[in-house]
Short mmCIF file of C-alpha atoms and ligand atoms in Angstrom, two decimals:
data_model
loop_
_atom_site.label_atom_id
_atom_site.label_comp_id
_atom_site.label_asym_id
_atom_site.label_seq_id
_atom_site.Cartn_x
_atom_site.Cartn_y
_atom_site.Cartn_z
CA MET C 1 86.73 126.30 105.99
CA SER C 2 89.29 124.88 103.56
CA ALA C 3 91.81 126.96 101.62
CA ASN C 4 90.10 126.33 98.32
CA SER C 5 86.45 126.04 99.33
CA ALA C 6 85.74 129.32 97.53
CA SER C 7 87.48 128.11 94.37
CA VAL C 8 84.68 125.93 93.03
CA GLY C 9 83.70 127.20 89.59
CA ARG C 10 86.96 129.10 89.18
CA SER C 11 89.84 128.30 86.85
CA LYS C 12 92.99 126.50 87.94
CA GLN C 13 94.81 129.86 87.75
CA GLU C 14 92.77 131.11 90.68
CA LEU C 15 93.53 128.27 93.07
CA GLU C 16 95.09 128.98 96.43
CA THR C 17 98.43 127.27 96.14
CA PRO C 18 99.96 124.85 96.79
CA ALA C 19 96.98 122.70 95.81
CA LEU C 20 96.61 118.99 95.21
CA CYS C 21 94.54 118.60 92.04
CA LEU C 22 92.72 115.71 90.42
CA ASP C 23 91.81 115.81 86.74
CA LEU C 24 88.56 113.86 87.04
CA GLN C 25 88.34 113.12 83.32
CA LEU C 26 91.83 111.57 83.26
CA TYR C 27 91.06 109.67 86.47
CA ARG C 28 87.91 108.20 84.95
CA ARG C 29 89.85 107.23 81.83
CA ASN C 30 92.44 105.42 83.98
CA VAL C 31 89.69 103.66 85.92
CA ARG C 32 88.04 102.56 82.69
CA ARG C 33 91.34 101.06 81.44
CA MET C 34 91.79 99.12 84.69
CA VAL C 35 88.18 97.89 84.65
CA ASP C 36 88.48 96.83 81.00
CA PHE C 37 91.60 94.80 81.71
CA ILE C 38 90.92 93.35 85.16
CA ILE C 39 87.20 92.68 84.91
CA GLY C 40 86.68 92.68 81.15
CA GLN C 41 89.74 90.88 79.84
CA CYS C 42 90.81 88.77 82.84
CA GLY C 43 87.38 88.11 84.38
CA ILE C 44 88.73 88.87 87.87
CA ALA C 45 86.95 90.97 90.49
CA TRP C 46 88.47 94.37 91.30
CA ARG C 47 89.01 95.54 94.89
CA PRO C 48 91.11 98.71 94.40
CA HIS C 49 93.45 99.84 97.15
CA MET C 50 92.48 103.19 98.72
CA LYS C 51 95.65 103.74 100.79
CA GLY C 52 96.74 106.42 98.33
CA GLN C 53 93.38 107.64 97.06
CA LYS C 54 91.61 107.91 100.41
CA ALA C 55 88.73 110.23 99.39
CA PRO C 56 85.34 108.48 99.82
CA GLU C 57 84.07 110.16 96.63
CA LEU C 58 86.74 108.23 94.75
CA ALA C 59 85.69 104.96 96.36
CA HIS C 60 82.20 105.62 95.05
CA GLU C 61 83.63 106.37 91.59
CA LEU C 62 85.41 103.00 91.66
CA LEU C 63 82.36 101.10 92.87
CA ALA C 64 80.20 102.72 90.21
CA ALA C 65 82.78 101.67 87.60
CA GLY C 66 82.51 98.01 88.64
CA ALA C 67 84.73 97.42 91.71
CA ILE C 68 83.25 94.83 94.12
CA GLY C 69 84.61 96.68 97.14
CA VAL C 70 87.80 98.42 98.22
CA THR C 71 91.05 97.64 100.00
CA CYS C 72 92.47 99.75 102.84
CA ALA C 73 95.75 99.70 104.73
CA THR C 74 94.39 100.99 108.06
CA VAL C 75 91.31 100.81 110.24
CA TYR C 76 91.14 104.61 110.02
CA GLU C 77 90.79 104.57 106.25
CA ALA C 78 88.19 101.84 106.53
CA GLU C 79 86.21 103.80 109.14
CA ASP C 80 86.09 106.91 107.01
CA LEU C 81 85.01 104.98 103.93
CA ALA C 82 82.37 103.04 105.88
CA GLU C 83 81.10 106.33 107.29
CA ALA C 84 80.66 107.51 103.69
CA GLY C 85 78.60 104.44 102.80
CA VAL C 86 81.24 102.06 101.41
CA ASN C 87 80.22 98.69 102.77
CA ASP C 88 82.62 96.10 101.39
CA ILE C 89 86.14 96.74 102.69
CA LEU C 90 89.29 94.64 102.99
CA VAL C 91 91.71 95.92 105.65
CA ALA C 92 94.71 94.22 104.06
CA ASN C 93 96.87 94.41 107.11
CA GLN C 94 97.54 92.91 110.52
CA VAL C 95 95.55 95.12 112.92
CA ALA C 96 96.96 95.06 116.45
CA GLY C 97 96.50 96.98 119.70
CA ARG C 98 93.42 96.80 121.92
CA HIS C 99 91.82 100.03 120.73
CA LYS C 100 92.35 99.46 117.03
CA LEU C 101 91.13 95.88 117.29
CA ALA C 102 88.00 97.11 119.06
CA ARG C 103 87.48 99.73 116.33
CA LEU C 104 87.87 97.06 113.65
CA ALA C 105 85.36 94.76 115.31
CA ARG C 106 82.91 97.64 115.88
CA LEU C 107 83.22 98.56 112.22
CA ALA C 108 82.13 95.05 111.29
CA ARG C 109 78.71 95.95 112.70
CA ARG C 110 78.29 98.70 110.10
CA ALA C 111 79.96 97.26 106.99
CA TRP C 112 81.25 94.00 105.58
CA ILE C 113 84.85 94.06 106.81
CA LEU C 114 87.41 91.54 105.70
CA THR C 115 90.86 91.55 107.28
CA ALA C 116 94.19 89.73 107.24
CA THR C 117 96.18 87.60 109.64
CA ASP C 118 99.53 85.83 109.52
CA SER C 119 99.98 84.16 112.92
CA LEU C 120 98.15 82.19 115.57
CA ALA C 121 98.91 84.92 118.12
CA HIS C 122 97.29 87.55 115.90
CA LEU C 123 94.35 85.30 115.10
CA GLU C 124 93.66 85.05 118.83
CA LEU C 125 93.66 88.84 119.17
CA LEU C 126 91.21 89.16 116.28
CA SER C 127 89.06 86.42 117.79
CA ALA C 128 88.94 88.10 121.21
CA ALA C 129 87.97 91.46 119.68
CA ALA C 130 85.30 89.89 117.49
CA GLN C 131 83.79 87.96 120.41
CA THR C 132 83.76 91.00 122.67
CA GLU C 133 81.86 92.91 120.00
CA GLY C 134 79.63 89.93 119.17
CA VAL C 135 80.60 89.81 115.49
CA VAL C 136 82.19 87.26 113.18
CA LEU C 137 85.18 88.63 111.27
CA PRO C 138 85.95 87.15 107.87
CA VAL C 139 89.70 86.74 107.61
CA LEU C 140 92.23 86.15 104.83
CA VAL C 141 95.46 84.36 105.67
CA GLU C 142 98.29 86.52 104.36
CA LEU C 143 101.18 84.82 102.60
CA ASP C 144 104.70 86.14 102.12
CA VAL C 145 105.32 85.41 98.45
CA GLY C 146 108.76 87.06 98.39
CA MET C 147 108.33 90.61 99.66
CA ASN C 148 109.67 89.76 103.12
CA ARG C 149 107.03 91.88 104.86
CA CYS C 150 104.10 90.21 106.63
CA GLY C 151 102.73 86.78 105.83
CA VAL C 152 103.24 83.08 106.44
CA PRO C 153 105.26 81.09 103.90
CA PRO C 154 103.21 79.55 101.07
CA GLY C 155 102.34 75.84 101.22
CA GLU C 156 101.86 73.89 104.44
CA PRO C 157 102.26 76.88 106.85
CA ALA C 158 99.44 78.65 104.99
CA VAL C 159 97.23 75.54 105.21
CA GLU C 160 97.96 75.21 108.93
CA LEU C 161 96.96 78.78 109.70
CA ALA C 162 93.88 78.49 107.47
CA ARG C 163 92.88 75.38 109.41
CA ALA C 164 93.34 77.24 112.69
CA ALA C 165 91.23 80.15 111.36
CA CYS C 166 88.44 77.69 110.54
CA ARG C 167 88.21 76.55 114.16
CA THR C 168 88.71 79.94 115.85
CA PRO C 169 85.59 81.45 117.44
CA GLY C 170 84.54 84.85 116.10
CA ILE C 171 86.51 84.21 112.89
CA ARG C 172 85.42 82.99 109.48
CA PHE C 173 88.20 81.79 107.20
CA ALA C 174 87.56 83.51 103.84
CA GLY C 175 90.65 82.74 101.78
CA LEU C 176 94.22 83.86 101.10
CA MET C 177 95.93 87.11 100.18
CA ALA C 178 99.42 88.26 99.20
CA TRP C 179 101.17 91.36 97.89
CA GLU C 180 104.00 90.66 95.46
CA GLY C 181 105.53 94.11 95.99
CA HIS C 182 109.13 92.85 95.62
CA THR C 183 108.53 92.24 91.90
CA LEU C 184 108.14 95.98 91.20
CA LEU C 185 111.92 96.22 91.14
CA PHE C 186 112.31 93.84 88.21
CA GLU C 187 111.91 94.71 84.53
CA GLY C 188 110.72 93.02 81.34
CA GLU C 189 110.52 89.24 81.17
CA GLU C 190 112.28 88.91 84.53
CA LYS C 191 109.47 90.91 86.14
CA ARG C 192 106.77 88.83 84.45
CA GLN C 193 108.42 85.63 85.69
CA ALA C 194 108.84 86.98 89.22
CA ILE C 195 105.14 87.97 89.33
CA HIS C 196 104.07 84.60 87.95
CA ASP C 197 106.24 82.75 90.49
CA ALA C 198 104.79 84.78 93.35
CA ILE C 199 101.17 84.43 92.25
CA ARG C 200 101.57 80.72 91.52
CA SER C 201 102.77 80.14 95.08
CA LEU C 202 99.61 81.91 96.30
CA VAL C 203 97.27 80.03 93.97
CA ASN C 204 98.95 76.69 94.72
CA SER C 205 98.54 77.34 98.45
CA ALA C 206 94.84 77.96 97.84
CA GLU C 207 94.64 74.59 96.05
CA LEU C 208 96.37 72.88 98.99
CA CYS C 209 93.83 74.44 101.37
CA ARG C 210 90.96 73.22 99.19
CA ALA C 211 92.51 69.75 99.03
CA ALA C 212 92.54 69.81 102.85
CA GLY C 213 88.80 70.55 102.79
CA LEU C 214 89.11 74.26 103.69
CA PRO C 215 86.73 76.68 101.98
CA VAL C 216 88.86 79.19 100.02
CA GLU C 217 86.36 81.71 98.79
CA ARG C 218 88.87 84.45 97.87
CA VAL C 219 92.40 84.67 96.52
CA SER C 220 93.30 88.36 96.67
CA CYS C 221 96.54 90.04 95.51
CA SER C 222 98.39 92.44 93.23
CA GLY C 223 98.95 96.12 92.72
CA SER C 224 99.02 98.70 89.96
CA GLY C 225 102.59 97.84 89.04
CA THR C 226 101.93 94.08 88.77
CA PHE C 227 98.32 93.33 87.78
CA LEU C 228 99.04 93.35 84.06
CA HIS C 229 100.97 90.10 84.63
CA SER C 230 99.16 88.55 87.59
CA GLY C 231 95.92 88.92 85.65
CA GLU C 232 97.31 86.45 83.10
CA LEU C 233 97.11 83.58 85.60
CA GLU C 234 94.20 81.40 86.66
CA GLY C 235 93.15 81.16 90.28
CA VAL C 236 93.17 84.78 91.45
CA THR C 237 89.69 85.98 92.41
CA GLU C 238 90.39 89.64 93.33
CA ILE C 239 92.95 92.22 92.31
CA GLN C 240 93.86 95.00 94.76
CA ALA C 241 95.53 97.44 92.32
CA GLY C 242 94.41 100.98 93.20
CA GLY C 243 96.98 103.76 92.94
CA GLY C 244 97.22 103.32 89.17
CA ALA C 245 93.90 105.15 88.92
CA PHE C 246 95.87 108.26 89.95
CA CYS C 247 99.09 107.23 88.20
CA ASP C 248 102.43 109.00 88.79
CA LEU C 249 106.08 108.77 87.75
CA ASN C 250 106.54 105.57 89.75
CA TYR C 251 103.57 103.74 88.29
CA ARG C 252 104.82 104.62 84.79
CA LYS C 253 108.26 103.29 85.73
CA TRP C 254 106.54 100.13 86.94
CA GLY C 255 105.01 99.63 83.49
CA LEU C 256 101.54 101.17 83.77
CA GLU C 257 100.57 103.39 80.85
CA ASN C 258 97.87 105.42 82.53
CA ASP C 259 97.52 109.22 82.44
CA TYR C 260 98.77 111.46 85.22
CA ALA C 261 95.50 112.36 86.94
CA ILE C 262 97.04 113.94 90.06
CA THR C 263 99.19 117.05 90.04
CA VAL C 264 100.41 119.49 92.63
CA VAL C 265 99.81 123.07 91.55
CA THR C 266 102.28 125.59 92.97
CA ARG C 267 102.90 129.29 92.32
CA ILE C 268 106.13 131.09 91.59
CA VAL C 269 107.07 133.32 94.53
CA SER C 270 110.53 134.43 93.42
CA ARG C 271 112.80 134.55 90.34
CA PRO C 272 116.17 135.33 91.90
CA THR C 273 118.12 134.55 88.68
CA PRO C 274 117.18 133.69 85.04
CA THR C 275 117.79 130.02 85.77
CA ARG C 276 116.21 129.83 89.23
CA ILE C 277 112.51 129.51 89.94
CA ILE C 278 111.17 129.38 93.50
CA VAL C 279 107.67 127.97 94.05
CA ASP C 280 105.46 127.86 97.13
CA GLY C 281 105.53 124.08 97.52
CA GLY C 282 108.26 122.11 99.27
CA PHE C 283 108.49 118.81 101.08
CA LYS C 284 105.36 119.53 103.11
CA THR C 285 103.49 119.59 99.80
CA MET C 286 105.28 117.04 97.60
CA SER C 287 107.15 113.95 98.69
CA SER C 288 110.40 112.79 97.14
CA GLN C 289 109.98 109.35 98.68
CA HIS C 290 110.22 106.89 95.77
CA GLY C 291 111.49 109.65 93.46
CA PRO C 292 111.16 113.44 93.08
CA PRO C 293 108.18 115.18 91.46
CA ARG C 294 108.57 116.52 87.91
CA PRO C 295 107.46 120.02 86.85
CA ILE C 296 105.34 120.14 83.68
CA GLY C 297 106.36 122.33 80.75
CA LEU C 298 109.72 123.60 81.98
CA GLY C 299 113.01 122.88 80.21
CA PRO C 300 115.53 120.39 81.63
CA LEU C 301 116.34 120.87 85.31
CA LYS C 302 119.82 121.01 86.75
CA SER C 303 118.37 120.37 90.20
CA LEU C 304 115.19 120.38 92.25
CA VAL C 305 115.48 120.94 96.00
CA LEU C 306 112.46 120.80 98.27
CA SER C 307 112.73 122.64 101.56
CA ALA C 308 109.74 122.85 103.89
CA GLU C 309 107.67 125.44 102.01
CA HIS C 310 109.88 126.19 99.00
CA GLY C 311 110.61 124.32 95.81
CA ILE C 312 113.91 125.48 94.36
CA LEU C 313 114.21 124.73 90.64
CA GLU C 314 117.53 125.34 88.92
CA LEU C 315 117.08 125.23 85.14
CA GLU C 316 119.72 124.16 82.63
CA GLN C 317 118.85 127.15 80.41
CA PRO C 318 117.71 130.68 81.34
CA ASP C 319 113.94 131.26 81.30
CA THR C 320 112.56 134.77 80.92
CA GLU C 321 108.93 133.76 80.40
CA ARG C 322 107.87 132.67 83.87
CA GLN C 323 107.00 135.43 86.28
CA VAL C 324 106.25 135.68 89.95
CA GLY C 325 102.60 134.66 90.37
CA ASP C 326 102.60 132.13 87.50
CA LEU C 327 101.70 128.51 88.19
CA VAL C 328 104.09 125.56 88.05
CA GLU C 329 102.40 122.18 88.09
CA PHE C 330 104.16 119.01 89.25
CA ILE C 331 103.55 115.32 88.56
CA PRO C 332 104.17 113.49 91.86
CA GLY C 333 106.97 110.95 92.02
CA TYR C 334 104.64 108.78 94.10
CA THR C 335 101.04 109.77 94.75
CA ASP C 336 100.82 107.63 97.91
CA SER C 337 103.39 109.71 99.76
CA THR C 338 102.14 113.04 98.33
CA VAL C 339 98.35 112.81 98.73
CA CYS C 340 98.72 112.05 102.46
CA LEU C 341 100.35 115.47 102.95
CA HIS C 342 97.10 117.25 101.98
CA ASP C 343 93.74 117.85 103.59
CA GLU C 344 91.83 118.38 100.38
CA LEU C 345 91.68 117.44 96.75
CA CYS C 346 90.75 120.10 94.18
CA VAL C 347 88.76 118.34 91.49
CA LEU C 348 89.24 119.78 88.02
CA GLU C 349 87.00 119.28 85.01
CA ASP C 350 87.87 121.09 81.77
CA GLY C 351 90.42 123.21 83.65
CA ARG C 352 87.89 124.47 86.22
CA VAL C 353 87.45 123.49 89.84
CA SER C 354 84.29 121.40 89.99
CA ALA C 355 84.53 120.26 93.64
CA ILE C 356 86.73 120.16 96.72
CA TRP C 357 86.91 116.75 98.38
CA GLY C 358 88.35 116.08 101.82
CA ILE C 359 91.17 113.57 102.28
CA PRO C 360 90.28 111.72 105.47
CA GLY C 361 91.66 108.47 106.82
CA ARG C 362 95.10 109.82 107.72
CA SER C 363 94.96 110.06 111.48
CA GLY C 364 92.15 108.06 113.03
CA ARG C 365 90.83 111.21 114.68
CA ARG C 366 87.07 111.10 115.09
C1 PLP Q 401 98.39 94.78 100.47
C2 PLP Q 401 98.68 95.58 99.24
N1 PLP Q 401 98.01 95.30 98.11
C3 PLP Q 401 98.23 95.99 96.97
C4 PLP Q 401 99.14 97.03 96.94
C5 PLP Q 401 99.32 97.82 95.67
O1 PLP Q 401 98.63 99.02 95.73
P1 PLP Q 401 98.64 100.07 94.55
O2 PLP Q 401 97.95 99.47 93.41
O3 PLP Q 401 97.88 101.23 95.13
O4 PLP Q 401 100.07 100.40 94.26
C6 PLP Q 401 99.86 97.35 98.10
C7 PLP Q 401 100.86 98.42 98.06
O5 PLP Q 401 101.48 98.82 99.01
C8 PLP Q 401 99.62 96.62 99.28
O6 PLP Q 401 100.27 96.90 100.41
#
C-alpha cells in the first residue's frame, strides 16, 4: 500500500509528505500548448519523451492529445509502458548487454518498438537479438549533431551506417535521429542558430541517404528546450520533446513558457529560529542536479540546504506566519532528476487528490 493511497478525495493539506504532486489541469494545458505548436503550427508528428514523466497514465494522456507514440530512454521504461497498452515506442538509446537486448527484442513481439544504433558493432548485437527472438527491429541511425554523446557524424558516416542497416538481417532501417542537447546552453539568436545548424546537419544527412536510394521514413529529434526552433525547419518528421509537459525551473530557463505542473509538497517539522524553516524533504525527495528547487510563496532565501530527509531553508527576513505542520511546496529545479526519486505521483485537480499513479520504469524489476 502506498503512502498516499488513502488520500484520494482529500485536500492537498492532508497529504502524507513529502509528496510528488501533479496538477493535472496545468499538465493538460502544457500538453495542449505543445500539441498546438508541434502538430498544429509546424505540422510535425509528436513523440514525447517519457524518461522524466514515466507514468503510463501520462503516456495515455499524451496519446489522447495527439502524440503518435512515445520516446523512452531505457528498455525498462518501454516495458512498463508497453505493459500498460502503449504500443508505439522509440527507445532512443543504444541498448547493450545480452539480457537487455533480449528484453528489447521480446518487447517487439508485444508492441511496435523502434530503437537507435550508432555503430556496426552495435547493429550486429541488435541483429543477433532480433534473429534469436524471430522479430524484425526497426532502427534509427543516431547522429551526433554536436552534443558529443552517442551518434555517428552527420553526412557520409550516417549514410554508410544506414546502408549497413538496410542489409542487416533482423533489422529494418527506419530513418535518422539526433538530440541537439548541447544547444540548451546557448541563449537568444545564438541558440536559434545552434539549433538550426544541428537540425540542418540531420536533415541534410537524411537527404544524402535518400539520394543513395535508402528509405528514410523518419527524422526524429529535439527536446522541450529546443523544439520551438527546430520546429521552424523543414525535414523533421517527429519531435521528441516531453519533459516540457511537466515544466520546471530548467525548462523555463531554456525558454519554454509552460506552467509548473509538478511540485514537491513538504511539511514544516521545525522552526528553530524566526529565519529558519525545516521541512521533511531533502535530497532523497528533491534533486539539485541542474539547479535547486524553489519554494513557493516564501520570501527571498539566504540559503537552501538539502540533507537526506531535511530541507533547511534560511530566509533573508524573519517569518512568524509559518508553523510546524504547515506545507511548503517546491518547484523542482529539474523534474527528470526529481520524479525518479519517487514511487508515486499524487494527482491534484482543483486542489484535491483525484488519483495516485505509480512511477514505474526506474529499475527494470519485474
Ligand atoms: C534522445 C533525447 N531526445 C530528446 C530529449 C529531450 O527530452 P525532454 O523534452 O524531456 O527534455 C532528450 C533529453 O535528454 C534525449 O536524450
